[in-house]
PDB file of C-alpha atoms and ligand atoms in Angstrom:
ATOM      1  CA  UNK A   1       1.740  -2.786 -34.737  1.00 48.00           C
ATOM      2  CA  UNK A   2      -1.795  -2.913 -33.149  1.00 47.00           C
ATOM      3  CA  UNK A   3      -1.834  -3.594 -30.112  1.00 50.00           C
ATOM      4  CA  UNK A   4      -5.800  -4.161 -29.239  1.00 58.00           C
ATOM      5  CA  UNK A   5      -4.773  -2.997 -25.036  1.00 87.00           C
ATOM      6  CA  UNK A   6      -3.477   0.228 -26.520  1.00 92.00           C
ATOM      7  CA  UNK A   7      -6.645   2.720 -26.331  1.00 95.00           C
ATOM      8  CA  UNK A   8      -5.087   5.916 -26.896  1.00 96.00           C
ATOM      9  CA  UNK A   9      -0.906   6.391 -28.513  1.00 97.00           C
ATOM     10  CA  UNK A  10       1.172   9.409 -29.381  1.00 98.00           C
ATOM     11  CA  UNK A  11       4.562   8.198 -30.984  1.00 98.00           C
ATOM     12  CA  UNK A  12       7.369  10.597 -31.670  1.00 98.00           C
ATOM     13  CA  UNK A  13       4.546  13.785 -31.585  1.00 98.00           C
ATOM     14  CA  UNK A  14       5.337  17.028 -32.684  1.00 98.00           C
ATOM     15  CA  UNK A  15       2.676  20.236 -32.833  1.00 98.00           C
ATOM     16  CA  UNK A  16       3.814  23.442 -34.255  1.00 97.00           C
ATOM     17  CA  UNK A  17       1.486  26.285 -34.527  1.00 97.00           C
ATOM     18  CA  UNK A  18       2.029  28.482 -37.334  1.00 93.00           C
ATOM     19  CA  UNK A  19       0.090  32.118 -37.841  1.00 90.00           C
ATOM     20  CA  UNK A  20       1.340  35.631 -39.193  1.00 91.00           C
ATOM     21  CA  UNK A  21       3.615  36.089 -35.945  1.00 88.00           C
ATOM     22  CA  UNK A  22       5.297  32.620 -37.111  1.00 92.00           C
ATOM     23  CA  UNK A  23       5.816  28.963 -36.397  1.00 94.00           C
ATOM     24  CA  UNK A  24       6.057  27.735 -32.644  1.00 94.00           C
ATOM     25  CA  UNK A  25       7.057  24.421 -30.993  1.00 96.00           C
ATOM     26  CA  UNK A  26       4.178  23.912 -29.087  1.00 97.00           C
ATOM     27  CA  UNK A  27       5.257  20.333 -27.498  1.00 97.00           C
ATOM     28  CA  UNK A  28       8.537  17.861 -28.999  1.00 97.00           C
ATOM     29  CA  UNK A  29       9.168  13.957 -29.376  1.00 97.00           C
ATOM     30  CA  UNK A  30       6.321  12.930 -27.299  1.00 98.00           C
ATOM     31  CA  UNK A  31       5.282   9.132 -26.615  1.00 98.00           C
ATOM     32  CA  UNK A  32       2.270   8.560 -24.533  1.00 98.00           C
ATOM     33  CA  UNK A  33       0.236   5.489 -24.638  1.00 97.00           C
ATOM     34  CA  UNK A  34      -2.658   4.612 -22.706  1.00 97.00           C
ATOM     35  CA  UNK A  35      -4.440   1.254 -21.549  1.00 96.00           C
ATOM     36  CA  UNK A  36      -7.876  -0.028 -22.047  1.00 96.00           C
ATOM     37  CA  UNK A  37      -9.614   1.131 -18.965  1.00 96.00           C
ATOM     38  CA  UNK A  38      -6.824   3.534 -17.711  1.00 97.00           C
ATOM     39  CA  UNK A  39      -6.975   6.885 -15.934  1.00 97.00           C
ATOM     40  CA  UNK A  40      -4.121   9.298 -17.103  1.00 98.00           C
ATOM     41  CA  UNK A  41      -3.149  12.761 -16.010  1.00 98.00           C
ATOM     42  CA  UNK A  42      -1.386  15.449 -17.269  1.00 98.00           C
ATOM     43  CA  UNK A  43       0.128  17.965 -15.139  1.00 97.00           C
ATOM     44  CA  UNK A  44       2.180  20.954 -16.143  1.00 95.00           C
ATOM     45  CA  UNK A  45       2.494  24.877 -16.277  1.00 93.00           C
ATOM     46  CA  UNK A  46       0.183  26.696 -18.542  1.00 92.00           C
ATOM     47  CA  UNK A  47       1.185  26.596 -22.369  1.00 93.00           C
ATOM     48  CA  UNK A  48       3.179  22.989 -21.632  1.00 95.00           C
ATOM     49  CA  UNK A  49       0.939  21.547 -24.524  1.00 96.00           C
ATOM     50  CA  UNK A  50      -1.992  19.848 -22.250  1.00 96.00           C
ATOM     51  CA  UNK A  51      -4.819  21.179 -24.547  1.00 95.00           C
ATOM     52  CA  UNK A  52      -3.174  20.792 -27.657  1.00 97.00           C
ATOM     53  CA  UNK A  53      -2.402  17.041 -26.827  1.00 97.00           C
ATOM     54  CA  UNK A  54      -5.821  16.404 -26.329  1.00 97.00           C
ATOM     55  CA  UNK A  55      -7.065  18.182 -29.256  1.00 96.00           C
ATOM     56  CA  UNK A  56      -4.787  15.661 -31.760  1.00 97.00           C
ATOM     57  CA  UNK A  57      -6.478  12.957 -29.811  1.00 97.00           C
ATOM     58  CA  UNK A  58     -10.134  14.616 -30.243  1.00 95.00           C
ATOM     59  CA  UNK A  59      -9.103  14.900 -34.060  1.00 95.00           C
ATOM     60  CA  UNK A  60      -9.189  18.656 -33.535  1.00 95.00           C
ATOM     61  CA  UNK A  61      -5.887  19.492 -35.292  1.00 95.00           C
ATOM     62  CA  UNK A  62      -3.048  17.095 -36.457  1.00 96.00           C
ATOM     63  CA  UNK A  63       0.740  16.446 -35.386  1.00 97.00           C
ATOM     64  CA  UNK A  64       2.823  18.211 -37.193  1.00 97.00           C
ATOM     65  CA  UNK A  65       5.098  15.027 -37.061  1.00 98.00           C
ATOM     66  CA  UNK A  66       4.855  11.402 -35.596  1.00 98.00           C
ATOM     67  CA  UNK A  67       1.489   9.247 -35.137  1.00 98.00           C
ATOM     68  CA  UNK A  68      -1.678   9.902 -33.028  1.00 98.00           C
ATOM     69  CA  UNK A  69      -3.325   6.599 -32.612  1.00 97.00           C
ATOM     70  CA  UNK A  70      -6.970   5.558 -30.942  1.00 95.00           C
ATOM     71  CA  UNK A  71      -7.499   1.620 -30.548  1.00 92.00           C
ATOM     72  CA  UNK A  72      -4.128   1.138 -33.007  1.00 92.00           C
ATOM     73  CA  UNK A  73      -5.753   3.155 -35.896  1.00 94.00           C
ATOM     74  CA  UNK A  74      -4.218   6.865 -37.361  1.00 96.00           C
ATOM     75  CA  UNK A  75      -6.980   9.651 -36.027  1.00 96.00           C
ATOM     76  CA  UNK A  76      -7.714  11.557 -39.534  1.00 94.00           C
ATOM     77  CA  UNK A  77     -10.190  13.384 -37.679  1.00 93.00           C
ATOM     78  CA  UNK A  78     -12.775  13.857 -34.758  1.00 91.00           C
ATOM     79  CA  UNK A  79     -14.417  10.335 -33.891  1.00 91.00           C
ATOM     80  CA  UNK A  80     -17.535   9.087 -31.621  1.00 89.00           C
ATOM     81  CA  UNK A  81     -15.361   6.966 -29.576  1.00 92.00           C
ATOM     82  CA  UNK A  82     -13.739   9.901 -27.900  1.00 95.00           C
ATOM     83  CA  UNK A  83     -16.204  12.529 -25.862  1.00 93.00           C
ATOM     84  CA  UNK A  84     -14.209  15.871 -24.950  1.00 92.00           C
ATOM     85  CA  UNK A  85     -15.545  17.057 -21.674  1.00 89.00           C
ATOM     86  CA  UNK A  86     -14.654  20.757 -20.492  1.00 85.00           C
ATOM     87  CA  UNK A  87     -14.072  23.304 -17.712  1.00 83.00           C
ATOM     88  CA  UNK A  88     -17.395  25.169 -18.808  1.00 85.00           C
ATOM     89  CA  UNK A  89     -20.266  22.769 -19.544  1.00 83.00           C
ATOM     90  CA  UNK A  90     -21.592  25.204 -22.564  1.00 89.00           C
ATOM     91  CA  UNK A  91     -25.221  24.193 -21.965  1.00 94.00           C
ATOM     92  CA  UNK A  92     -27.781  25.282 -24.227  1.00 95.00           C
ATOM     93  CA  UNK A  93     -30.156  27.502 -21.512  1.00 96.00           C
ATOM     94  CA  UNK A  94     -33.112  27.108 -24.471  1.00 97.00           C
ATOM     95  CA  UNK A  95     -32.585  23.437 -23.800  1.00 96.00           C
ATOM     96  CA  UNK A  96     -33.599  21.018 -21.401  1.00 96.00           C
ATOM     97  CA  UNK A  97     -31.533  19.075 -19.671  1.00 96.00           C
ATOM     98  CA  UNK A  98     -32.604  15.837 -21.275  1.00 95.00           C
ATOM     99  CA  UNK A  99     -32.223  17.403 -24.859  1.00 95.00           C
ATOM    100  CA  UNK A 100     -28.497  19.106 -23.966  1.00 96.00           C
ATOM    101  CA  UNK A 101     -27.536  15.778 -22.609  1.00 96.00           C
ATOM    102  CA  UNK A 102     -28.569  14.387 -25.774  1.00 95.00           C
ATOM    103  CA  UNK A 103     -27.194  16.823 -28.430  1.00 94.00           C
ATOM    104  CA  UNK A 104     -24.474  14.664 -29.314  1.00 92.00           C
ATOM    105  CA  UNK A 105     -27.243  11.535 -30.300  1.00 93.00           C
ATOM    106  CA  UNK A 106     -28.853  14.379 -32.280  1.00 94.00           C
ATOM    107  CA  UNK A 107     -26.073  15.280 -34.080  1.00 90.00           C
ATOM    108  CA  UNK A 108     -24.858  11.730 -35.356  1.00 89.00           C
ATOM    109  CA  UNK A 109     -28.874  11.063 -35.938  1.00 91.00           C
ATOM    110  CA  UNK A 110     -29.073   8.269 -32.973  1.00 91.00           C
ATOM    111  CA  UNK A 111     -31.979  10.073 -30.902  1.00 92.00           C
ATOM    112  CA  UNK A 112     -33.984   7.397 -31.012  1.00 94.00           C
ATOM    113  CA  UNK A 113     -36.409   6.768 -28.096  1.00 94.00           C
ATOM    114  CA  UNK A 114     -34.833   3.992 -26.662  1.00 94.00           C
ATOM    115  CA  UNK A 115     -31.818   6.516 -27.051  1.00 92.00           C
ATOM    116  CA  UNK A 116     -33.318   9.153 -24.959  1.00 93.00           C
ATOM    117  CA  UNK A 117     -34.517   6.437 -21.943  1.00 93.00           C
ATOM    118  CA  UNK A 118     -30.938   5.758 -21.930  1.00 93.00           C
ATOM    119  CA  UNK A 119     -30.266   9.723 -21.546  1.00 95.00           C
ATOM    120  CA  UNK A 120     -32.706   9.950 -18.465  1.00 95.00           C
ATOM    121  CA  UNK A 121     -31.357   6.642 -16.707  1.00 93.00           C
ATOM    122  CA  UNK A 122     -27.632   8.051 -16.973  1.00 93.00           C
ATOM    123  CA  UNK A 123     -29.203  11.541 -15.382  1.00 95.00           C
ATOM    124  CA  UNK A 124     -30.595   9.626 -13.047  1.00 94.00           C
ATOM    125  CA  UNK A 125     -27.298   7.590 -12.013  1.00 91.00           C
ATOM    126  CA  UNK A 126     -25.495  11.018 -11.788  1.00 91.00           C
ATOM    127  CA  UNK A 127     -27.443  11.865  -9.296  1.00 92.00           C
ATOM    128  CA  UNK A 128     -30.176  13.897 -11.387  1.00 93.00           C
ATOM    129  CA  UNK A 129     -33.320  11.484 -11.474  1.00 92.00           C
ATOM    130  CA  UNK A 130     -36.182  13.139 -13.029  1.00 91.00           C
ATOM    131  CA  UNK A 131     -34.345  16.097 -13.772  1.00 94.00           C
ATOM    132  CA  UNK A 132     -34.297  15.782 -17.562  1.00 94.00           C
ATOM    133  CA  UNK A 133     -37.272  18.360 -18.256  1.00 95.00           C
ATOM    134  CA  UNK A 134     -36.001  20.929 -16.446  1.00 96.00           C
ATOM    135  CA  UNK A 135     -33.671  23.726 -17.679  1.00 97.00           C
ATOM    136  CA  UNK A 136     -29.936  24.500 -17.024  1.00 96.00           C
ATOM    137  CA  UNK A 137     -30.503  27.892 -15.196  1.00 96.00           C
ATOM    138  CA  UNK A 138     -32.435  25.773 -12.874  1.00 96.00           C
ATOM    139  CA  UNK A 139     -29.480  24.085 -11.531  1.00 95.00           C
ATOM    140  CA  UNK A 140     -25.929  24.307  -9.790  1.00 92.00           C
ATOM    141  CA  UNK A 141     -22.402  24.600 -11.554  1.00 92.00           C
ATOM    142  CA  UNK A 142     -21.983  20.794  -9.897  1.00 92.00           C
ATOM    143  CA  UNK A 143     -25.465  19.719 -11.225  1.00 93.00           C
ATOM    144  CA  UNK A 144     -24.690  21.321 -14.807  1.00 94.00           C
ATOM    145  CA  UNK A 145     -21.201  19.785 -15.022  1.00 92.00           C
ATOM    146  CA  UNK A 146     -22.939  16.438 -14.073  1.00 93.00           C
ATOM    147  CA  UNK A 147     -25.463  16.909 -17.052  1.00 95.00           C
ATOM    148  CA  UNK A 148     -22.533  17.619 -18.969  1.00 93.00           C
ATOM    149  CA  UNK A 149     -20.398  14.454 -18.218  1.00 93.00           C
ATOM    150  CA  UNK A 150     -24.377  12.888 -19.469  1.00 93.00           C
ATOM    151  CA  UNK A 151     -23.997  14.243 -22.569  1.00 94.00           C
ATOM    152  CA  UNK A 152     -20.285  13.405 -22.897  1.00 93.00           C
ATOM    153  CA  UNK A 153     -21.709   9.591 -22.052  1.00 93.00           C
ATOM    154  CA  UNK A 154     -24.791   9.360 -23.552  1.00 93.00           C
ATOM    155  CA  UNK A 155     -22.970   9.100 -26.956  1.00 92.00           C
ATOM    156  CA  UNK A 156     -20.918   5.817 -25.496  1.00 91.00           C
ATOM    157  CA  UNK A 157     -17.483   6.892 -26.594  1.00 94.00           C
ATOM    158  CA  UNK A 158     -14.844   4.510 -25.153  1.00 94.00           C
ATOM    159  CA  UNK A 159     -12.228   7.041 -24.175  1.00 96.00           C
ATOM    160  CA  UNK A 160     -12.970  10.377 -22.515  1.00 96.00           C
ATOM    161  CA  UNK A 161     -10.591  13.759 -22.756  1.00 97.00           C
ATOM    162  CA  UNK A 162     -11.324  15.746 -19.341  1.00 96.00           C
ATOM    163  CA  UNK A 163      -9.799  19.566 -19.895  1.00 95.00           C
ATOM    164  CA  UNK A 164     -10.073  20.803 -16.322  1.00 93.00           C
ATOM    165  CA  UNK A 165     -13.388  19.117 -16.146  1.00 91.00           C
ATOM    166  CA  UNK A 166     -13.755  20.265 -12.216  1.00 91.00           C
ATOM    167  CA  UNK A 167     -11.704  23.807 -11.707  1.00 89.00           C
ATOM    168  CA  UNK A 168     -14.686  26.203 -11.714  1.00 88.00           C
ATOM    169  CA  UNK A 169     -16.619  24.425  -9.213  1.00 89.00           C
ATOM    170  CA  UNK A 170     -16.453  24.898  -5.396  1.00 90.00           C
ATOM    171  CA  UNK A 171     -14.338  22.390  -3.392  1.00 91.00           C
ATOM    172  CA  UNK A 172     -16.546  19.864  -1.841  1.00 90.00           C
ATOM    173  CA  UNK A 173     -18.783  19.641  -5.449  1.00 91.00           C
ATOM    174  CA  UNK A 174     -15.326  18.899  -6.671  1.00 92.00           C
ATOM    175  CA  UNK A 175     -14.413  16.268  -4.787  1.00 94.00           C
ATOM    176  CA  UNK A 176     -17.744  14.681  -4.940  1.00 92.00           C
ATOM    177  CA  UNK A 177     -17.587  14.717  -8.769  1.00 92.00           C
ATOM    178  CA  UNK A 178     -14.071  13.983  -8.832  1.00 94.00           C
ATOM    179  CA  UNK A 179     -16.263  10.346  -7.006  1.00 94.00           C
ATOM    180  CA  UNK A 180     -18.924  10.471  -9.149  1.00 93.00           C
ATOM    181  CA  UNK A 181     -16.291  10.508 -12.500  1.00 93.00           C
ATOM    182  CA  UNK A 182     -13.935   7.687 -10.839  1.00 95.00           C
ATOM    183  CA  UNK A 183     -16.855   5.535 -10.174  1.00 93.00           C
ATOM    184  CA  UNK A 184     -18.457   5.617 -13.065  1.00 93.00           C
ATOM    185  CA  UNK A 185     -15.658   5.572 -15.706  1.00 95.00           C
ATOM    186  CA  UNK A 186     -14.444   2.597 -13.958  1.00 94.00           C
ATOM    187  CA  UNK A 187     -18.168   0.958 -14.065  1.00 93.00           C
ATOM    188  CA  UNK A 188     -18.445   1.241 -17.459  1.00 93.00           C
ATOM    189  CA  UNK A 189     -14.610   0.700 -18.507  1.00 94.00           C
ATOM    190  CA  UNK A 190     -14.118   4.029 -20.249  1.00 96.00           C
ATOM    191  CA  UNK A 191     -10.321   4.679 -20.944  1.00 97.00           C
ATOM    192  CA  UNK A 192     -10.037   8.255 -18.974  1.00 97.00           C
ATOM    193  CA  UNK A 193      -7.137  10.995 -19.862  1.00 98.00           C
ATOM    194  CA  UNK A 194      -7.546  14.003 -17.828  1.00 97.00           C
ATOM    195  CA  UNK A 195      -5.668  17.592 -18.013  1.00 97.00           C
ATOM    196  CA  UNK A 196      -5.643  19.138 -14.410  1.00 95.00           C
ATOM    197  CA  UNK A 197      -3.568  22.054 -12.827  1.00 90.00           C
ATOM    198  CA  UNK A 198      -4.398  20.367  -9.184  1.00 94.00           C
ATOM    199  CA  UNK A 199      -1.816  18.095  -8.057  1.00 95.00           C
ATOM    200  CA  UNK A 200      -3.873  16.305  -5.673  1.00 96.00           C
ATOM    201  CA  UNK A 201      -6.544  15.395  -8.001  1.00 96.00           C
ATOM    202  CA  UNK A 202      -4.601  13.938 -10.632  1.00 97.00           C
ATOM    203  CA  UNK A 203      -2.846  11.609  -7.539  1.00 97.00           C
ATOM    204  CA  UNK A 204      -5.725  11.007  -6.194  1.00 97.00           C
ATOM    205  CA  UNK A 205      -7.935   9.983  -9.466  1.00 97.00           C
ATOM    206  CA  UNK A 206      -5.036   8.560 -11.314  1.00 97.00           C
ATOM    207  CA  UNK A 207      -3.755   5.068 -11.961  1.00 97.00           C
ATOM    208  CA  UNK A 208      -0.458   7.416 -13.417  1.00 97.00           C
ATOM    209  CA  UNK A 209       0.333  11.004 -13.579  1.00 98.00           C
ATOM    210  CA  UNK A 210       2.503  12.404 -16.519  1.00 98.00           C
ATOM    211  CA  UNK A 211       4.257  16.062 -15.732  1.00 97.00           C
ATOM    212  CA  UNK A 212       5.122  18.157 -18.645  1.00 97.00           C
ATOM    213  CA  UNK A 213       7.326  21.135 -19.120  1.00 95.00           C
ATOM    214  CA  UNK A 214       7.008  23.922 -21.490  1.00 94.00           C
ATOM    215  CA  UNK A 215       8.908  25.495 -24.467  1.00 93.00           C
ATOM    216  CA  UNK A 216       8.782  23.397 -25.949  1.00 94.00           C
ATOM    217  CA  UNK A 217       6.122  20.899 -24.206  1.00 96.00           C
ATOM    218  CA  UNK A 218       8.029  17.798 -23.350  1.00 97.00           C
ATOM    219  CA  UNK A 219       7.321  14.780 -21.035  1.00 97.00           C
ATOM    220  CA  UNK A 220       9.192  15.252 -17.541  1.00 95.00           C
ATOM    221  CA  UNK A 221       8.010  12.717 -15.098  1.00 96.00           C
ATOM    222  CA  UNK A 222       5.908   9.950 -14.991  1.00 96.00           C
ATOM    223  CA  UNK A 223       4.472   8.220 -11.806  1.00 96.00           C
ATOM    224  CA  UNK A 224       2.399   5.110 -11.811  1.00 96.00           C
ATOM    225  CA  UNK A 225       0.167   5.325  -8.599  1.00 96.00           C
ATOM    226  CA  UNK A 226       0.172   2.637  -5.767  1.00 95.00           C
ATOM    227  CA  UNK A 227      -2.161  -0.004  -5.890  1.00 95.00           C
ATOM    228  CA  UNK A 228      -3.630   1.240  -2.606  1.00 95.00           C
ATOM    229  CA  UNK A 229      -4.482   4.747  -3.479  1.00 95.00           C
ATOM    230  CA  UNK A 230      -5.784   3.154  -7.044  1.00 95.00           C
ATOM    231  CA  UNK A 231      -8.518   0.964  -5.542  1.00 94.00           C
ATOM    232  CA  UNK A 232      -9.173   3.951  -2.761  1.00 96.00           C
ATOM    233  CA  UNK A 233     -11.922   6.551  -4.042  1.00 96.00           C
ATOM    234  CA  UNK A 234     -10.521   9.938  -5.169  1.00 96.00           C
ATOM    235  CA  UNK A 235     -11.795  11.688  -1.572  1.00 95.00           C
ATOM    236  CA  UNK A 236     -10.124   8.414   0.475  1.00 96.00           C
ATOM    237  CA  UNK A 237      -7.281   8.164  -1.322  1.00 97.00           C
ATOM    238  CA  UNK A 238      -6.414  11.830  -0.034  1.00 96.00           C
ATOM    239  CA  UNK A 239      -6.013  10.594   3.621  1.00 96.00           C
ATOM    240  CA  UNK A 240      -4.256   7.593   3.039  1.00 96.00           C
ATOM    241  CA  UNK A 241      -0.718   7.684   4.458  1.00 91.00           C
ATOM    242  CA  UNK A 242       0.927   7.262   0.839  1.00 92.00           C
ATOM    243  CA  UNK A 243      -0.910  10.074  -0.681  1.00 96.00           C
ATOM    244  CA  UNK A 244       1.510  13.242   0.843  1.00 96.00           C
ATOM    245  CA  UNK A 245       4.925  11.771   0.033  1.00 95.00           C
ATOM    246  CA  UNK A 246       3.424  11.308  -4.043  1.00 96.00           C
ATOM    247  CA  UNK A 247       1.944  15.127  -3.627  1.00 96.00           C
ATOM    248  CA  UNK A 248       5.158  16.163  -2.496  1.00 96.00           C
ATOM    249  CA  UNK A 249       7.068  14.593  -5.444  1.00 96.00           C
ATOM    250  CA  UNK A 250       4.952  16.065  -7.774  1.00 96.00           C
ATOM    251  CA  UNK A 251       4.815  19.538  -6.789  1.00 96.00           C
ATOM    252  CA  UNK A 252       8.768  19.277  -6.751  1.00 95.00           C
ATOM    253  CA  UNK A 253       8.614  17.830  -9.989  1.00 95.00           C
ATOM    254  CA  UNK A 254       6.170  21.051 -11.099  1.00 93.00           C
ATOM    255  CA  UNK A 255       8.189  23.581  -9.412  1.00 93.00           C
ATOM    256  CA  UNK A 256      11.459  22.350 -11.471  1.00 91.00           C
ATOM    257  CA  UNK A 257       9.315  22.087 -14.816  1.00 89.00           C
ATOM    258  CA  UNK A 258       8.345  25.468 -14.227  1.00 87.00           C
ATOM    259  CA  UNK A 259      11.768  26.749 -13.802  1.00 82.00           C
ATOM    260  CA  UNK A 260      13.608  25.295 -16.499  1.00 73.00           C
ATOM    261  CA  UNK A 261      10.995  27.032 -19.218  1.00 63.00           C
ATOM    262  CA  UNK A 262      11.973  30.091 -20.977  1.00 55.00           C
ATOM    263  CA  UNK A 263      11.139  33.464 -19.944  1.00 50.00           C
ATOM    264  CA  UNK A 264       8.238  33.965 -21.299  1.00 51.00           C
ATOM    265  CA  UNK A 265       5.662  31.658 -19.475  1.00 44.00           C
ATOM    266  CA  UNK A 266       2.268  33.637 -19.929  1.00 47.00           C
ATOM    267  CA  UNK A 267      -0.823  33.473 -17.443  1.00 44.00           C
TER     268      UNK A 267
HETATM  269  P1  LIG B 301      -1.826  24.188 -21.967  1.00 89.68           P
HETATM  270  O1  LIG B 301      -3.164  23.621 -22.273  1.00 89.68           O
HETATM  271  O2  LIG B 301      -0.893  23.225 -21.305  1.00 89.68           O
HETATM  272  O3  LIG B 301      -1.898  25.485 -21.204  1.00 89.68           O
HETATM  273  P2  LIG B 301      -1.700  24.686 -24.834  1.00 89.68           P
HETATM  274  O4  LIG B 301      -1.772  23.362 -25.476  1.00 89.68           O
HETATM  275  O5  LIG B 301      -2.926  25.506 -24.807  1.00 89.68           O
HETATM  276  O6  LIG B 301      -1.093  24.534 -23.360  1.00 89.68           O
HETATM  277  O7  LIG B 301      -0.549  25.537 -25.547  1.00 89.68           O
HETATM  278  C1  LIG B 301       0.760  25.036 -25.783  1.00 89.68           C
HETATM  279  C2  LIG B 301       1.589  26.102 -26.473  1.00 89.68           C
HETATM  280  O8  LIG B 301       1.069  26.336 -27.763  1.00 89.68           O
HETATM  281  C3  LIG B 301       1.595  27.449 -25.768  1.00 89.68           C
HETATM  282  O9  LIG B 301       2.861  28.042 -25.940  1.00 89.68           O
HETATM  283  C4  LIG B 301       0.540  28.230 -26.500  1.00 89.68           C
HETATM  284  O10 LIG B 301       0.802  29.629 -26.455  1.00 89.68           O
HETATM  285  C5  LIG B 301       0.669  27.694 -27.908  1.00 89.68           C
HETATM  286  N1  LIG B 301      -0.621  27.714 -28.638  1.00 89.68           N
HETATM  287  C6  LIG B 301      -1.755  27.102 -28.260  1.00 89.68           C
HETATM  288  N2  LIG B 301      -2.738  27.275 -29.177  1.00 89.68           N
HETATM  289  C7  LIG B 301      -2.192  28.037 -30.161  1.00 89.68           C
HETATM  290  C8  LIG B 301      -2.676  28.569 -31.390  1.00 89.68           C
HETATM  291  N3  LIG B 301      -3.933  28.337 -31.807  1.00 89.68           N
HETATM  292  N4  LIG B 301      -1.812  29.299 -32.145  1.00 89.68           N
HETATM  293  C9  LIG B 301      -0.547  29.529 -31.750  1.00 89.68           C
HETATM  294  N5  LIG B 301      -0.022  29.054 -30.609  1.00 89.68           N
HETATM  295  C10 LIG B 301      -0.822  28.316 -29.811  1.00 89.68           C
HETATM  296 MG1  LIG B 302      -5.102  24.167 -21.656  1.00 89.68          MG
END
């Protein structure tokens, strides 16, 4: 059954949220698995189940049926080999940056000296050297969301869950962190699964892109990227001849997810 290349597995998943207005089929029958050192999207309308796929994997809530796996063992709960990496970087402001990137050392008792060196050397290869006594009001939404993917790091999780990681910032912050993240997943070998609502990011970070429908949240497409927009960077891979025709595919495959769901798609 294990499989040691298999990072990251949902077989046969089912979530169903139940509270006093009832029980609802949040997503069906899914099977996702994900390679050592992969980068996997999700794409979808709101409510097709992104989030709640990534919080069985984060050990956040369990299937209601079927098996969520991490490196071929059942998740019974949340684990330090996964970091969970959000839209808003929920900095502490009476922290520095050195002590929010290392909250998650604190927390499982690792902040250790040698532990915090390795805090300011991963500032400093995000692009923040010598930032780590300063405070988050002091810096940008790009800088802060960069002193968030440090704290995400600094705790050495193998896989990473990316919940619209880049949607609040400006465009070319985006793309430069959209770079940055590539780059250094890649370096260190981190097994990457990212939710995103922009089309062109997930093609051009990806090595595959999964589309999902909603009501119930089901798997509708699934494109494994070319080798030549893989081994481009996320901002080159954008003007590379390839890249349109893939956009285009997706957004048709989006468009028709997002008209075969039932009437009452929220947001
Ligand atoms: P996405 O992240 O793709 O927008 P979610 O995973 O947040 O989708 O939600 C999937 C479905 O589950 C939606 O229909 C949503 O309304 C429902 N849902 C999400 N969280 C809860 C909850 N805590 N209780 C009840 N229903 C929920
Ligand atoms: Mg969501």
């Amino acid at each position: 059954m294990a499989d040691d290349h298999r990072m990251l597995e949902l077989i046969g998943v089912s979530h169903v949220y139940v509270n006093d207005k009832g029980a609802s089929l949040a997503v069906e029958q899914l099977d996702i698995a994900v390679h050592r050192g992969e980068f996997v999207s999700l794409v979808g309308p709101s409510g097709c189940g992104k989030t709640t796929i990534l919080s069985m994997l984060a050990g956040l809530i369990p299937p209601t049926r079927g098996q969520v796996l991490l490196g071929g063992d059942a998740v019974s709960g949340p684990s330090t080999k996964v970091g969970y990496m959000l839209q808003q970087d929920f900095l502490f402001p009476w922290r520095t940056i050195r002590d929010n990137a290392a909250i998650g050392l604190e927390i499982t008792g690792r902040k250790t000296p040698e532990a915090l060196r390795r805090v300011d050397e991963l500032l400093a290869e995000l692009g923040l050297p010598g930032s780590g006594s300063r405070y988050p009001h002091e810096l940008s939404g790009g800088m802060r969301q960069r002193v968030a993917l440090a704290r995400t790091l600094a705790t050495e999780p193998d896989i990473l869950l990316l919940d619209e990681p880049f949607s609040a910032l400006d465009l070319h912050i985006k793309l430069q962190l959209e770079d940055l993240v590539q780059q250094t997943l890649r370096r260190l070998g981190k097994t990457a699964m990212l939710v995103t609502h922009d089309l062109a990011e997930a093609a051009a970070m990806s090595d595959r892109v999964i589309v999902l429908a909603a009501n119930p949240g089901r798997i509708v497409a699934e494109h494994v990227m070319p080798d030549e927009l893989r081994s481009a960077s996320p901002m080159d891979a954008r003007r590379l001849a390839g890249f349109q025709s893939i956009f285009d595919q997706l957004w048709a495959e989006l468009e028709a997810a997002e008209g075969a769901e039932g009437g009452d798609a929220d947001e």
